[in-house]
Every structure is written in C-alpha cells, then in structure tokens.
Amino acid sequence: MSDTRQATISPTERAGSRKVFIKTYGCQMNVYDSQRMGDALATGGYVATEAMEDADLVLLNTCHIREKAAEKIYSELGRIRVMKAERAAMGKDTRVAVAGCVAQAEGREIIARAPIVDLVIGPQTYHRLPDALLRVDKGERVVETDYAVEDKFEHLPKAGKREISARGVTAFLTVQEGCDKFCTFCVVPYTRGAEVSRPLAQILDEARRLADAGVREATLLGQNVNAWHGEDAAGRPIGLGGLLYALAEIPGLDRLRYTTSHPRDMDDELIAAHRDLPELMPYLHLPVQSGSDTILKAMNRRHTGDDYLRLIERIRTARPDIALSGDFIVGFPGESDKDFEATMRLIEAVGYASAFSFKYSPRPGTPGAELPGHVDEAVKAERLARLQDLLRCQQQAFSESLVGKSLSVLVDKPGRRPGQIVGRSPYLQPVVMDENAGTVGDVVTVEIAGAVANSLIAVGASDARSALTGGPVAA
Ligand code: SAH
Ligand code: SF4
Ligand code: F3S
C-alpha cells in the first residue's frame, strides 16, 4: 500500500472542472469527513455537483453499523453501474470511489462484488485521496485501508472562509476518533480503529476559523467524544470538560454541543462544564442501549442500569433543564421479556427528550454475532414498536412542556413556506418562526406557541401549523 503523503494535483494535471458527487451515509462523523474530502478534492480541481449523472467522480461515504446500512451501498452501486454505462455511451468517463466504514470493513471485497468501483478508501487515509485518484487515472484499482501513521488532520487541507460560510451557521468539528470500548454488538472499533484525540491547539485553530467564517454553533464529534483528552497550554492533562471551557472563550462561538458520549467517560469536569458554561447547550446524547444488567454485561458496556440512573441524577443536579437523548438496541442475543421490561422501566425513569432505537443486527466479526440465544425477528419488531411508542410519548411530552416558554433560538435557515424562518432551540428541536424574528446567524428569543411532530412553533409564525401537519419541517 502506498505510504505517500497528501499529493495535490498540479494545475497542468487539472482536468478543468471535473465534477464530484458525494453521497453520505451514517453518522455525523461521516458528514464531517465528506466535507473534508470535498475540501481535499477541491484542491485537486474538482467542483461539487448535486446531480449524480453529471459527476465525473461518484464518492459514496458509507456506514457499516447495521446490515441494512451496508446493503444499501450495494444497491446504490447497482444504480451507479447503469448510470456509468449511460455516461460511457455519451463518451464520458465515470470514476467510482467507496469511502467510510464499509470501505474499511470490506476492503477489496467491494471491488469483487461491484467491479465498477475504482477506489476503496478507509476513514484513516482520506488525506491520501488526491494521490489515490491520480493512481486511478493511471489505470490502477486502488484499495487504501491501512491505518495511516501520519496525522490525517494535519495533512487534510483546511476549508477556506467561503466554503465554511457556505455550509451555514452551524458546523461539526471532529475532536476524537475511534473507539477502545468494544461493545460486543458494534463494528466501530474495527472500522474506525483505536481512540485518538486531536491536540487542543489543532482544535482551537479550527474552531477559530469556523467562528471567523460566521459559524455560531459548533458540535464536537467523536465516536466516544467524552473520552477526548489532551493538555492545556501549561501542559496539564484535561478532558472534554477542559476543552469546552477553552472553546467557550472564542468570540462568536455562541453555542457548543458534543456527541456521542459513553456513560463511563462522563467525568466531574464535564458535568461541571454543564453547570458553568452558558455556551454549552442543555442537551446530552448519552446512549445506554439496555436497562437490563444481564444484557449490559453481555454487551460489555461495563456499567449497570443503576450506574446510569445515578449519573443522570448528577447531571441533572448540575443542569436541571438538560434534555436527554439516548440510543437503544432491542433483541440483543439472550434478551428475555424480563430484560426488555427492564429497558422500558429505565426509559420511564429517565424521561427522554429524544432517542434512537434499533433492532439488534448481528455484525460479522463482532463477539455478539457469535452469542447463543438470537432473538426472533418478529419479537424484535414487537419490542421495538412498544419501545418507540413510549419514546414518542416522552418526546411529545417534552415538546409540549415548552409551550408558553421563551427560548433562545439560533436562526439557521429559511423555512419551507414563504414568510417563515427556522432555527434551533437549545434542546436541538427545529423552531419555525416568522421571518421578521431575525436573520440567519442571529440568536433570538421567541415564545413557543405549539409543538408538532419534531418541531416547535414560535408565536407569530404565520400559517406554521398547517405547514407542519403535511410533513417534517426541517428541510
Ligand atoms: N459511540 C456511540 C455509538 C455509535 S453507533 C456510543 O457508544 O453510544 C450508534 C448506535 O447504533 C449505537 O449507540 C447503537 O444503539 C446502534 N448500534 C450499533 N451497533 C448496532 C448493531 N449491531 N445492531 C443494532 N444497533 C446497533
Ligand atoms: Fe460502538 Fe460501544 Fe464504541 Fe460506541 S462505545 S462506538 S457502541 S463499541
Ligand atoms: Fe456508521 Fe461508521 Fe458512523 S459504521 S455510524 S459511519 S462510525
């Protein structure tokens, strides 16, 4: 495998305006990575297109977390094969690249199953993308899935002010990658490798660049973001809490968030940051997966349901209005009715503002897939439906509890209907407002008149209610 550092394509090699279409699957880290790959490709003369059929390069940034997510990629590659043939008939070449977690997990197998793929590139080697494409241009089939020794972030080009501004007033910022927790159901430690924290100075530099380009809200990302650790300017060890205190000092960066956290890494410093920092939004995604101690042990989560509840209590003492979100898996091998009921009781005890829940999907190479006692699909479906009903009721109750209250809202985009704008509440809900409430980038205070589906409606938002009943608000 090549050990080449990031190669920029020289102007003479630039093929004028070659177009790239990037499609992103999976978590926010993939969204961030796609932007960074877009930045790297821009230095190589590629411009982004929204239309796949116009693209000289189609790049799929993939997710391997559940079987369905991985299979989606192969059906997409089937469609791309047809499109590539149509373009070839018009005398146009189309390169196809697969990046992300499927690339890392399946490597060369992807090319065996989908021979139209020219390049397979794993998440640790994105800085080698321009070089890999040059090799593809020379007729090579390239598979880049080695864990790179060089720091990817040091070698990826930084986005310019114009590119950052074009992406809006909220931004993702990856501060940590990889995972050492090895939950028995999860592929992430295998697809993203060991836990690595970006250095404080590198993160502060990127955050300042975001703020300078007009970003008002940054969400720090990591597979285990609260395992982030580094050193402050004086060389003292700090955790994510310390990083948040430092970021809160940056002028213009009004709002901070982070995701996703593991309960075992919620330390005192981080909980204190929730108490002390008005910039840190009162919203926390803290997955527990199950409420049964037997299942938590089999999942290798290394905490009990009670540990989690006690932790929630400490967090709520520090920040009483915090909105909690979580992830749940139903039907992990060995999950009995009693185990499932324990999960339902935990959900009732916590009261979530939002949540994501999934049927267990056995993943090749993970210890969970080898466990006895796989649960029938019909039982999984029934449990998931009950669990989601409960979570939906809690979400609705949370939204309704905000009606009549004043909330600070970051205006982030135009609404779907004329005369409306949309922003984000501190609790991450979309808020539909009248366009006179403010302009994109403003943090405004509005009174909440109603709650529909996943959104809130501000007092004065004309015709918002009828606009919402037809479908989701967020574009
Ligand atoms: N790092 C995060 C989670 C990353 S994966 C954490 O530790 O919480 C996002 C979510 O996908 C997980 O929280 C879990 O609920 C779900 N998930 C992961 N592997 C899964 C599998 N094999 N089957 C079903 N859901 C899974
Ligand atoms: Fe996966 Fe567990 Fe790591 Fe989260 S903590 S990424 S669920 S192994
Ligand atoms: Fe999926 Fe990889 Fe994210 S498996 S959830 S894209 S870390």
Short mmCIF file of C-alpha atoms and ligand atoms in Angstrom, two decimals:
data_model
loop_
_atom_site.label_atom_id
_atom_site.label_comp_id
_atom_site.label_asym_id
_atom_site.label_seq_id
_atom_site.Cartn_x
_atom_site.Cartn_y
_atom_site.Cartn_z
CA MET A 1 0.00 0.00 0.00
CA SER A 2 1.23 3.49 -0.77
CA ASP A 3 2.77 5.49 2.01
CA THR A 4 2.53 8.72 0.08
CA ARG A 5 1.55 11.85 1.91
CA GLN A 6 -1.20 14.04 0.56
CA ALA A 7 -0.44 14.91 -3.05
CA THR A 8 -2.06 17.94 -4.59
CA ILE A 9 -2.85 17.69 -8.25
CA SER A 10 -0.76 20.22 -10.16
CA PRO A 11 -2.59 22.81 -12.30
CA THR A 12 -1.35 21.19 -15.52
CA GLU A 13 -2.96 17.92 -14.50
CA ARG A 14 -6.25 19.56 -13.59
CA ALA A 15 -8.99 18.41 -15.88
CA GLY A 16 -10.68 21.81 -15.88
CA SER A 17 -13.92 21.42 -14.00
CA ARG A 18 -14.15 17.77 -13.12
CA LYS A 19 -17.25 17.25 -11.03
CA VAL A 20 -17.65 15.19 -7.89
CA PHE A 21 -20.89 13.93 -6.36
CA ILE A 22 -20.53 12.90 -2.71
CA LYS A 23 -23.25 10.88 -1.01
CA THR A 24 -23.03 10.48 2.75
CA TYR A 25 -24.50 7.68 4.88
CA GLY A 26 -24.27 7.03 8.62
CA CYS A 27 -23.33 9.29 11.49
CA GLN A 28 -22.29 12.96 11.79
CA MET A 29 -18.64 11.96 11.63
CA ASN A 30 -19.25 10.88 8.07
CA VAL A 31 -20.88 14.23 7.32
CA TYR A 32 -17.76 15.98 8.64
CA ASP A 33 -15.47 13.60 6.74
CA SER A 34 -17.36 14.19 3.49
CA GLN A 35 -16.78 17.92 3.87
CA ARG A 36 -13.08 17.37 4.48
CA MET A 37 -12.87 15.04 1.45
CA GLY A 38 -14.69 17.71 -0.57
CA ASP A 39 -12.06 20.24 0.56
CA ALA A 40 -9.25 17.83 -0.42
CA LEU A 41 -10.81 17.24 -3.83
CA ALA A 42 -11.29 20.97 -4.40
CA THR A 43 -7.52 21.42 -4.17
CA GLY A 44 -7.30 18.77 -6.89
CA GLY A 45 -9.57 20.75 -9.23
CA TYR A 46 -12.90 19.03 -8.51
CA VAL A 47 -16.08 21.01 -8.08
CA ALA A 48 -19.08 19.61 -6.22
CA THR A 49 -22.28 18.74 -8.05
CA GLU A 50 -25.70 17.86 -6.63
CA ALA A 51 -26.55 15.71 -9.66
CA MET A 52 -25.00 12.26 -9.74
CA GLU A 53 -25.47 11.90 -13.51
CA ASP A 54 -23.23 14.97 -14.07
CA ALA A 55 -20.41 13.61 -11.94
CA ASP A 56 -17.01 12.50 -13.24
CA LEU A 57 -16.38 11.07 -9.78
CA VAL A 58 -19.05 9.47 -7.59
CA LEU A 59 -17.93 9.10 -3.99
CA LEU A 60 -20.01 7.11 -1.50
CA ASN A 61 -19.13 7.72 2.15
CA THR A 62 -20.56 4.63 3.77
CA CYS A 63 -21.81 3.20 7.08
CA HIS A 64 -21.41 -0.38 8.34
CA ILE A 65 -23.25 -0.15 11.65
CA ARG A 66 -26.20 -2.41 10.75
CA GLU A 67 -26.71 -4.90 7.94
CA LYS A 68 -29.25 -2.67 6.18
CA ALA A 69 -26.82 0.26 6.14
CA ALA A 70 -24.13 -1.85 4.45
CA GLU A 71 -26.52 -3.46 1.96
CA LYS A 72 -27.80 -0.04 0.87
CA ILE A 73 -24.35 0.63 -0.59
CA TYR A 74 -24.53 -2.35 -2.92
CA SER A 75 -27.96 -1.38 -4.23
CA GLU A 76 -26.66 2.15 -4.80
CA LEU A 77 -23.64 0.72 -6.66
CA GLY A 78 -26.08 -1.24 -8.85
CA ARG A 79 -27.78 2.03 -9.86
CA ILE A 80 -24.41 3.70 -10.42
CA ARG A 81 -23.40 0.84 -12.76
CA VAL A 82 -26.37 1.66 -15.02
CA MET A 83 -25.60 5.39 -14.90
CA LYS A 84 -21.93 4.79 -15.66
CA ALA A 85 -22.91 2.76 -18.76
CA GLU A 86 -25.24 5.56 -19.94
CA ARG A 87 -22.47 8.13 -19.49
CA ALA A 88 -19.98 5.84 -21.29
CA ALA A 89 -22.39 5.71 -24.26
CA MET A 90 -22.08 9.53 -24.38
CA GLY A 91 -18.27 9.22 -24.30
CA LYS A 92 -17.96 10.27 -20.64
CA ASP A 93 -15.81 8.52 -18.05
CA THR A 94 -17.10 7.98 -14.50
CA ARG A 95 -14.87 7.09 -11.58
CA VAL A 96 -16.48 5.39 -8.58
CA ALA A 97 -15.00 5.58 -5.08
CA VAL A 98 -16.21 3.95 -1.85
CA ALA A 99 -15.06 5.57 1.40
CA GLY A 100 -16.13 5.22 5.04
CA CYS A 101 -16.83 2.28 7.29
CA VAL A 102 -17.91 -0.27 4.63
CA ALA A 103 -14.66 0.53 2.80
CA GLN A 104 -12.67 -0.14 5.95
CA ALA A 105 -14.58 -3.31 6.88
CA GLU A 106 -14.80 -4.94 3.46
CA GLY A 107 -11.81 -3.54 1.56
CA ARG A 108 -11.05 -5.40 -1.64
CA GLU A 109 -14.24 -7.49 -1.35
CA ILE A 110 -16.18 -4.42 -2.50
CA ILE A 111 -14.41 -4.48 -5.87
CA ALA A 112 -15.04 -8.24 -6.15
CA ARG A 113 -18.77 -7.69 -5.57
CA ALA A 114 -19.04 -4.43 -7.51
CA PRO A 115 -16.36 -4.34 -10.24
CA ILE A 116 -17.30 -0.77 -11.26
CA VAL A 117 -15.56 0.51 -8.11
CA ASP A 118 -12.17 2.11 -8.88
CA LEU A 119 -11.14 3.16 -5.39
CA VAL A 120 -11.80 1.89 -1.86
CA ILE A 121 -10.56 4.24 0.85
CA GLY A 122 -10.89 3.86 4.63
CA PRO A 123 -11.54 6.72 7.11
CA GLN A 124 -7.94 6.93 8.35
CA THR A 125 -6.49 7.59 4.88
CA TYR A 126 -8.63 10.42 3.46
CA HIS A 127 -5.63 12.72 3.18
CA ARG A 128 -4.32 10.31 0.53
CA LEU A 129 -7.43 10.75 -1.62
CA PRO A 130 -5.97 13.10 -4.28
CA ASP A 131 -2.93 10.83 -4.67
CA ALA A 132 -5.12 7.72 -4.85
CA LEU A 133 -7.19 9.34 -7.62
CA LEU A 134 -4.06 10.10 -9.62
CA ARG A 135 -3.23 6.41 -9.43
CA VAL A 136 -6.77 5.56 -10.57
CA ASP A 137 -6.25 7.95 -13.52
CA LYS A 138 -3.22 5.87 -14.47
CA GLY A 139 -5.40 2.77 -14.63
CA GLU A 140 -4.78 1.31 -11.17
CA ARG A 141 -7.51 -0.15 -8.93
CA VAL A 142 -6.69 1.30 -5.52
CA VAL A 143 -7.54 -0.06 -2.07
CA GLU A 144 -6.33 2.24 0.75
CA THR A 145 -7.38 0.78 4.09
CA ASP A 146 -4.15 0.82 6.10
CA TYR A 147 -4.28 2.75 9.33
CA ALA A 148 -2.12 5.70 8.33
CA VAL A 149 0.76 6.60 10.62
CA GLU A 150 0.75 10.27 9.66
CA ASP A 151 -1.86 12.55 11.25
CA LYS A 152 -4.71 12.70 8.78
CA PHE A 153 -5.93 16.04 10.16
CA GLU A 154 -2.51 17.66 9.73
CA HIS A 155 -2.46 16.64 6.08
CA LEU A 156 -6.03 17.37 5.03
CA PRO A 157 -6.40 20.85 3.55
CA LYS A 158 -8.28 23.34 5.70
CA ALA A 159 -11.55 24.69 4.36
CA GLY A 160 -11.46 28.36 3.29
CA LYS A 161 -13.68 31.05 4.80
CA ARG A 162 -16.00 30.99 1.78
CA GLU A 163 -16.51 27.20 1.92
CA ILE A 164 -17.19 27.31 5.67
CA SER A 165 -19.68 30.19 5.31
CA ALA A 166 -21.48 28.37 2.51
CA ARG A 167 -22.11 25.45 4.88
CA GLY A 168 -24.11 27.58 7.27
CA VAL A 169 -24.01 28.91 10.81
CA THR A 170 -23.73 25.51 12.49
CA ALA A 171 -20.76 23.21 11.99
CA PHE A 172 -19.35 19.86 13.03
CA LEU A 173 -15.83 19.62 14.38
CA THR A 174 -14.29 16.18 14.88
CA VAL A 175 -12.13 16.17 18.02
CA GLN A 176 -11.76 12.46 18.64
CA GLU A 177 -11.88 9.36 16.50
CA GLY A 178 -12.05 5.63 17.04
CA CYS A 179 -13.15 3.55 19.98
CA ASP A 180 -11.48 1.26 22.53
CA LYS A 181 -14.70 0.18 24.27
CA PHE A 182 -15.52 -2.90 22.17
CA CYS A 183 -19.23 -3.19 22.91
CA THR A 184 -19.97 -6.70 21.68
CA PHE A 185 -22.57 -5.59 19.10
CA CYS A 186 -20.55 -2.84 17.47
CA VAL A 187 -18.30 -2.60 14.40
CA VAL A 188 -16.91 0.88 15.14
CA PRO A 189 -13.69 -0.24 16.93
CA TYR A 190 -12.90 -2.29 13.81
CA THR A 191 -13.86 0.29 11.20
CA ARG A 192 -12.52 3.40 12.93
CA GLY A 193 -9.63 1.92 14.89
CA ALA A 194 -8.27 2.87 18.31
CA GLU A 195 -9.25 6.03 20.20
CA VAL A 196 -7.25 9.06 19.10
CA SER A 197 -7.73 12.64 20.38
CA ARG A 198 -6.80 15.63 18.23
CA PRO A 199 -4.47 18.03 20.04
CA LEU A 200 -6.00 21.06 21.77
CA ALA A 201 -4.16 23.64 19.63
CA GLN A 202 -5.37 22.00 16.38
CA ILE A 203 -8.98 22.02 17.61
CA LEU A 204 -8.82 25.64 18.84
CA ASP A 205 -7.37 26.69 15.49
CA GLU A 206 -10.19 25.00 13.57
CA ALA A 207 -12.82 26.42 15.96
CA ARG A 208 -11.47 29.97 15.50
CA ARG A 209 -11.57 29.53 11.73
CA LEU A 210 -15.20 28.42 11.98
CA ALA A 211 -16.10 31.40 14.19
CA ASP A 212 -14.30 33.82 11.82
CA ALA A 213 -16.37 32.48 8.93
CA GLY A 214 -19.64 33.13 10.79
CA VAL A 215 -20.29 29.78 12.49
CA ARG A 216 -22.29 30.37 15.69
CA GLU A 217 -22.76 26.80 16.89
CA ALA A 218 -20.15 24.02 16.85
CA THR A 219 -20.88 20.38 17.61
CA LEU A 220 -17.79 18.49 18.70
CA LEU A 221 -17.76 15.00 17.28
CA GLY A 222 -16.20 11.70 18.27
CA GLN A 223 -17.26 8.07 18.36
CA ASN A 224 -16.57 8.48 22.08
CA VAL A 225 -16.27 12.21 22.25
CA ASN A 226 -16.10 12.37 26.03
CA ALA A 227 -13.04 10.12 26.00
CA TRP A 228 -11.22 13.11 24.46
CA HIS A 229 -8.11 14.03 26.43
CA GLY A 230 -5.28 16.42 25.89
CA GLU A 231 -3.10 19.00 27.58
CA ASP A 232 -3.79 22.65 28.29
CA ALA A 233 -1.29 25.41 27.46
CA ALA A 234 0.55 24.73 30.75
CA GLY A 235 0.89 21.02 29.92
CA ARG A 236 -1.71 19.88 32.46
CA PRO A 237 -3.93 16.96 31.42
CA ILE A 238 -7.50 17.96 30.55
CA GLY A 239 -10.61 16.12 29.40
CA LEU A 240 -13.55 17.16 27.22
CA GLY A 241 -14.79 19.47 30.00
CA GLY A 242 -11.49 21.38 29.86
CA LEU A 243 -11.71 21.57 26.08
CA LEU A 244 -15.22 23.04 26.33
CA TYR A 245 -14.08 25.72 28.80
CA ALA A 246 -11.34 26.70 26.29
CA LEU A 247 -13.74 26.76 23.32
CA ALA A 248 -16.26 28.86 25.25
CA GLU A 249 -13.65 31.68 25.27
CA ILE A 250 -13.70 32.01 21.47
CA PRO A 251 -15.60 35.16 20.46
CA GLY A 252 -18.53 34.49 18.14
CA LEU A 253 -18.90 30.83 19.02
CA ASP A 254 -22.12 31.25 21.00
CA ARG A 255 -23.18 27.64 21.28
CA LEU A 256 -21.36 24.38 21.89
CA ARG A 257 -22.55 20.79 21.73
CA TYR A 258 -20.86 17.40 21.65
CA THR A 259 -21.80 13.89 20.58
CA THR A 260 -21.62 10.86 21.13
CA SER A 261 -20.76 10.14 24.72
CA HIS A 262 -20.26 6.98 26.72
CA PRO A 263 -21.62 6.90 30.29
CA ARG A 264 -18.29 5.70 31.67
CA ASP A 265 -16.50 8.81 30.41
CA MET A 266 -18.85 11.42 31.93
CA ASP A 267 -16.36 12.82 34.47
CA ASP A 268 -16.77 15.58 37.08
CA GLU A 269 -15.06 18.22 34.91
CA LEU A 270 -17.52 17.60 32.08
CA ILE A 271 -20.53 17.67 34.39
CA ALA A 272 -19.21 20.93 35.89
CA ALA A 273 -18.97 22.39 32.36
CA HIS A 274 -22.72 21.79 32.02
CA ARG A 275 -23.22 23.73 35.26
CA ASP A 276 -20.84 26.60 34.44
CA LEU A 277 -20.93 27.30 30.71
CA PRO A 278 -23.92 29.12 29.24
CA GLU A 279 -22.41 28.34 25.81
CA LEU A 280 -22.79 24.62 26.41
CA MET A 281 -26.31 23.76 25.27
CA PRO A 282 -28.53 21.85 27.71
CA TYR A 283 -28.78 18.74 25.57
CA LEU A 284 -26.94 15.47 26.04
CA HIS A 285 -26.97 12.34 23.91
CA LEU A 286 -25.95 9.60 26.32
CA PRO A 287 -26.72 6.13 24.95
CA VAL A 288 -27.47 3.33 27.42
CA GLN A 289 -28.58 0.62 24.92
CA SER A 290 -30.45 -1.51 27.51
CA GLY A 291 -31.86 -1.29 31.03
CA SER A 292 -31.07 -4.91 31.92
CA ASP A 293 -27.86 -5.57 33.82
CA THR A 294 -27.58 -9.04 32.27
CA ILE A 295 -27.74 -7.58 28.76
CA LEU A 296 -25.50 -4.62 29.61
CA LYS A 297 -22.89 -7.12 30.80
CA ALA A 298 -23.26 -9.27 27.66
CA MET A 299 -22.89 -6.07 25.61
CA ASN A 300 -19.67 -5.25 27.51
CA ARG A 301 -20.98 -1.79 28.39
CA ARG A 302 -19.24 -2.04 31.79
CA HIS A 303 -21.91 -0.23 33.79
CA THR A 304 -25.28 -1.17 35.26
CA GLY A 305 -28.69 0.40 34.76
CA ASP A 306 -28.41 1.91 38.25
CA ASP A 307 -24.99 3.42 37.50
CA TYR A 308 -26.62 5.16 34.53
CA LEU A 309 -29.57 6.45 36.57
CA ARG A 310 -27.25 7.81 39.27
CA LEU A 311 -25.16 9.52 36.60
CA ILE A 312 -28.27 11.14 35.12
CA GLU A 313 -29.15 12.43 38.58
CA ARG A 314 -25.72 14.07 38.95
CA ILE A 315 -26.00 15.66 35.51
CA ARG A 316 -29.50 16.96 36.27
CA THR A 317 -28.30 18.42 39.56
CA ALA A 318 -25.64 20.36 37.63
CA ARG A 319 -28.01 21.44 34.84
CA PRO A 320 -31.67 20.91 35.81
CA ASP A 321 -33.16 21.76 32.39
CA ILE A 322 -30.90 19.38 30.44
CA ALA A 323 -32.69 17.42 27.70
CA LEU A 324 -31.57 13.82 27.43
CA SER A 325 -31.32 11.68 24.38
CA GLY A 326 -30.23 8.05 24.02
CA ASP A 327 -29.73 5.01 21.81
CA PHE A 328 -31.42 1.65 22.43
CA ILE A 329 -30.97 -1.80 20.96
CA VAL A 330 -33.76 -4.36 21.29
CA GLY A 331 -33.32 -8.09 20.77
CA PHE A 332 -29.65 -8.44 21.65
CA PRO A 333 -28.85 -12.21 21.91
CA GLY A 334 -30.29 -13.61 25.15
CA GLU A 335 -32.68 -10.68 25.74
CA SER A 336 -35.72 -12.11 27.58
CA ASP A 337 -39.09 -10.43 28.11
CA LYS A 338 -37.89 -9.55 31.59
CA ASP A 339 -34.73 -7.90 30.23
CA PHE A 340 -36.79 -5.92 27.78
CA GLU A 341 -39.17 -4.77 30.54
CA ALA A 342 -36.12 -3.53 32.46
CA THR A 343 -35.28 -1.31 29.46
CA MET A 344 -38.84 0.05 29.42
CA ARG A 345 -38.58 0.84 33.16
CA LEU A 346 -35.27 2.62 32.69
CA ILE A 347 -36.80 4.76 29.91
CA GLU A 348 -39.72 5.62 32.20
CA ALA A 349 -37.33 6.54 35.00
CA VAL A 350 -35.20 8.84 32.80
CA GLY A 351 -37.77 10.60 30.60
CA TYR A 352 -36.05 11.25 27.27
CA ALA A 353 -36.47 14.33 25.08
CA SER A 354 -35.48 12.30 22.01
CA ALA A 355 -33.97 8.91 21.22
CA PHE A 356 -32.84 6.50 18.53
CA SER A 357 -33.72 2.83 18.73
CA PHE A 358 -32.79 -0.18 16.66
CA LYS A 359 -33.34 -3.91 16.29
CA TYR A 360 -30.13 -5.75 17.00
CA SER A 361 -28.31 -6.54 13.75
CA PRO A 362 -25.56 -9.19 14.00
CA ARG A 363 -22.36 -7.83 12.51
CA PRO A 364 -19.65 -10.07 11.08
CA GLY A 365 -16.54 -10.19 13.25
CA THR A 366 -18.19 -8.85 16.42
CA PRO A 367 -18.47 -11.11 19.52
CA GLY A 368 -22.26 -10.52 19.74
CA ALA A 369 -22.82 -12.27 16.43
CA GLU A 370 -21.35 -15.48 17.93
CA LEU A 371 -23.51 -15.46 21.08
CA PRO A 372 -26.28 -18.02 21.58
CA GLY A 373 -29.92 -17.01 22.02
CA HIS A 374 -30.55 -14.88 18.94
CA VAL A 375 -33.99 -13.30 19.23
CA ASP A 376 -36.70 -13.93 16.68
CA GLU A 377 -37.18 -11.04 14.20
CA ALA A 378 -40.91 -10.83 14.98
CA VAL A 379 -40.18 -10.48 18.70
CA LYS A 380 -37.60 -7.77 17.96
CA ALA A 381 -40.15 -5.92 15.83
CA GLU A 382 -42.79 -6.09 18.54
CA ARG A 383 -40.39 -4.89 21.25
CA LEU A 384 -39.14 -2.07 19.05
CA ALA A 385 -42.69 -0.87 18.37
CA ARG A 386 -43.52 -0.77 22.10
CA LEU A 387 -40.28 0.98 22.97
CA GLN A 388 -40.69 3.55 20.21
CA ASP A 389 -44.28 4.28 21.32
CA LEU A 390 -43.03 5.09 24.79
CA LEU A 391 -40.18 7.24 23.48
CA ARG A 392 -42.52 9.09 21.11
CA CYS A 393 -44.86 9.92 24.03
CA GLN A 394 -41.91 11.20 26.06
CA GLN A 395 -40.69 13.34 23.18
CA GLN A 396 -44.14 14.83 22.66
CA ALA A 397 -44.50 15.48 26.41
CA PHE A 398 -41.11 17.22 26.43
CA SER A 399 -42.00 19.43 23.46
CA GLU A 400 -45.37 20.32 24.98
CA SER A 401 -43.70 21.26 28.26
CA LEU A 402 -42.00 24.09 26.34
CA VAL A 403 -45.24 25.67 25.10
CA GLY A 404 -45.66 29.11 26.67
CA LYS A 405 -41.93 29.36 27.48
CA SER A 406 -39.39 31.73 25.98
CA LEU A 407 -36.43 30.02 24.29
CA SER A 408 -33.26 31.31 22.73
CA VAL A 409 -33.16 30.15 19.13
CA LEU A 410 -30.30 30.20 16.63
CA VAL A 411 -31.78 31.12 13.25
CA ASP A 412 -30.18 28.75 10.74
CA LYS A 413 -32.18 28.58 7.53
CA PRO A 414 -35.19 29.82 5.58
CA GLY A 415 -38.44 27.96 6.22
CA ARG A 416 -40.20 25.76 3.73
CA ARG A 417 -43.02 28.26 3.35
CA PRO A 418 -42.64 31.88 2.32
CA GLY A 419 -42.63 34.18 5.31
CA GLN A 420 -41.01 31.61 7.63
CA ILE A 421 -37.56 31.01 9.01
CA VAL A 422 -36.30 28.04 11.00
CA GLY A 423 -33.91 27.90 13.92
CA ARG A 424 -32.74 25.50 16.62
CA SER A 425 -33.82 25.51 20.22
CA PRO A 426 -31.23 24.89 22.95
CA TYR A 427 -32.66 21.34 23.01
CA LEU A 428 -31.94 20.81 19.30
CA GLN A 429 -35.54 21.00 18.09
CA PRO A 430 -36.30 22.91 14.90
CA VAL A 431 -38.31 26.07 15.70
CA VAL A 432 -40.48 27.57 12.97
CA MET A 433 -40.71 31.37 13.22
CA ASP A 434 -41.99 34.36 11.33
CA GLU A 435 -39.28 35.69 9.01
CA ASN A 436 -39.24 39.00 10.87
CA ALA A 437 -38.00 37.25 14.02
CA GLY A 438 -34.37 37.53 12.84
CA THR A 439 -31.91 36.64 10.11
CA VAL A 440 -29.72 33.57 9.67
CA GLY A 441 -26.95 33.63 12.29
CA ASP A 442 -28.95 35.59 14.90
CA VAL A 443 -29.71 34.14 18.31
CA VAL A 444 -33.21 35.40 19.11
CA THR A 445 -35.62 34.89 21.99
CA VAL A 446 -39.05 33.65 20.98
CA GLU A 447 -42.11 32.40 22.82
CA ILE A 448 -43.27 28.91 21.91
CA ALA A 449 -46.90 28.66 20.79
CA GLY A 450 -47.14 25.00 19.92
CA ALA A 451 -45.41 21.68 19.33
CA VAL A 452 -45.98 19.48 16.27
CA ALA A 453 -44.15 16.26 15.39
CA ASN A 454 -40.44 17.01 15.96
CA SER A 455 -40.77 20.79 15.78
CA LEU A 456 -41.76 23.79 17.84
CA ILE A 457 -43.75 26.73 16.51
CA ALA A 458 -42.99 30.23 17.73
CA VAL A 459 -45.67 32.80 18.50
CA GLY A 460 -46.28 34.82 15.34
CA ALA A 461 -45.21 32.15 12.85
CA SER A 462 -47.81 32.67 10.16
CA ASP A 463 -49.62 29.60 8.98
CA ALA A 464 -46.95 27.42 10.60
CA ARG A 465 -49.33 24.86 11.98
CA SER A 466 -50.85 23.98 8.60
CA ALA A 467 -47.36 23.97 7.10
CA LEU A 468 -46.26 21.39 9.62
CA THR A 469 -49.06 18.91 9.54
CA GLY A 470 -48.14 17.94 5.96
CA GLY A 471 -44.71 16.55 6.86
CA PRO A 472 -41.38 17.17 8.52
CA VAL A 473 -40.33 20.79 8.86
CA ALA A 474 -36.58 20.58 8.68
CA ALA A 475 -35.51 20.72 5.06
N1 SAH B 1 -20.29 5.56 20.01
C1 SAH B 1 -21.65 5.59 20.22
C2 SAH B 1 -22.48 4.81 19.26
C3 SAH B 1 -22.08 4.59 17.86
S1 SAH B 1 -23.15 3.60 16.92
C4 SAH B 1 -21.93 5.05 21.60
O1 SAH B 1 -21.14 4.40 22.20
O2 SAH B 1 -23.01 5.27 22.06
C5 SAH B 1 -24.74 4.36 17.10
C6 SAH B 1 -25.76 3.46 17.67
O3 SAH B 1 -26.05 2.41 16.77
C7 SAH B 1 -25.37 2.75 18.94
O4 SAH B 1 -25.49 3.56 20.07
C8 SAH B 1 -26.31 1.58 18.97
O5 SAH B 1 -27.52 1.90 19.61
C9 SAH B 1 -26.57 1.31 17.49
N2 SAH B 1 -25.90 0.08 17.04
C10 SAH B 1 -24.58 -0.16 16.98
N3 SAH B 1 -24.35 -1.41 16.54
C11 SAH B 1 -25.56 -1.99 16.34
C12 SAH B 1 -25.98 -3.27 15.91
N4 SAH B 1 -25.11 -4.23 15.63
N5 SAH B 1 -27.31 -3.50 15.81
C13 SAH B 1 -28.21 -2.54 16.12
N6 SAH B 1 -27.86 -1.31 16.53
C14 SAH B 1 -26.56 -1.03 16.65
FE1 SF4 B 2 -19.53 1.14 19.45
FE2 SF4 B 2 -19.55 0.83 22.06
FE3 SF4 B 2 -17.56 2.13 20.90
FE4 SF4 B 2 -19.96 3.23 21.00
S1 SF4 B 2 -18.67 2.74 22.77
S2 SF4 B 2 -18.62 3.15 19.23
S3 SF4 B 2 -21.30 1.48 20.79
S4 SF4 B 2 -18.02 -0.03 20.67
FE1 F3S B 3 -21.67 4.14 10.59
FE2 F3S B 3 -19.09 4.30 10.71
FE3 F3S B 3 -20.55 6.21 11.76
S1 F3S B 3 -20.26 2.45 10.93
S2 F3S B 3 -22.36 5.10 12.41
S3 F3S B 3 -20.45 5.69 9.64
S4 F3S B 3 -18.65 5.42 12.55
#
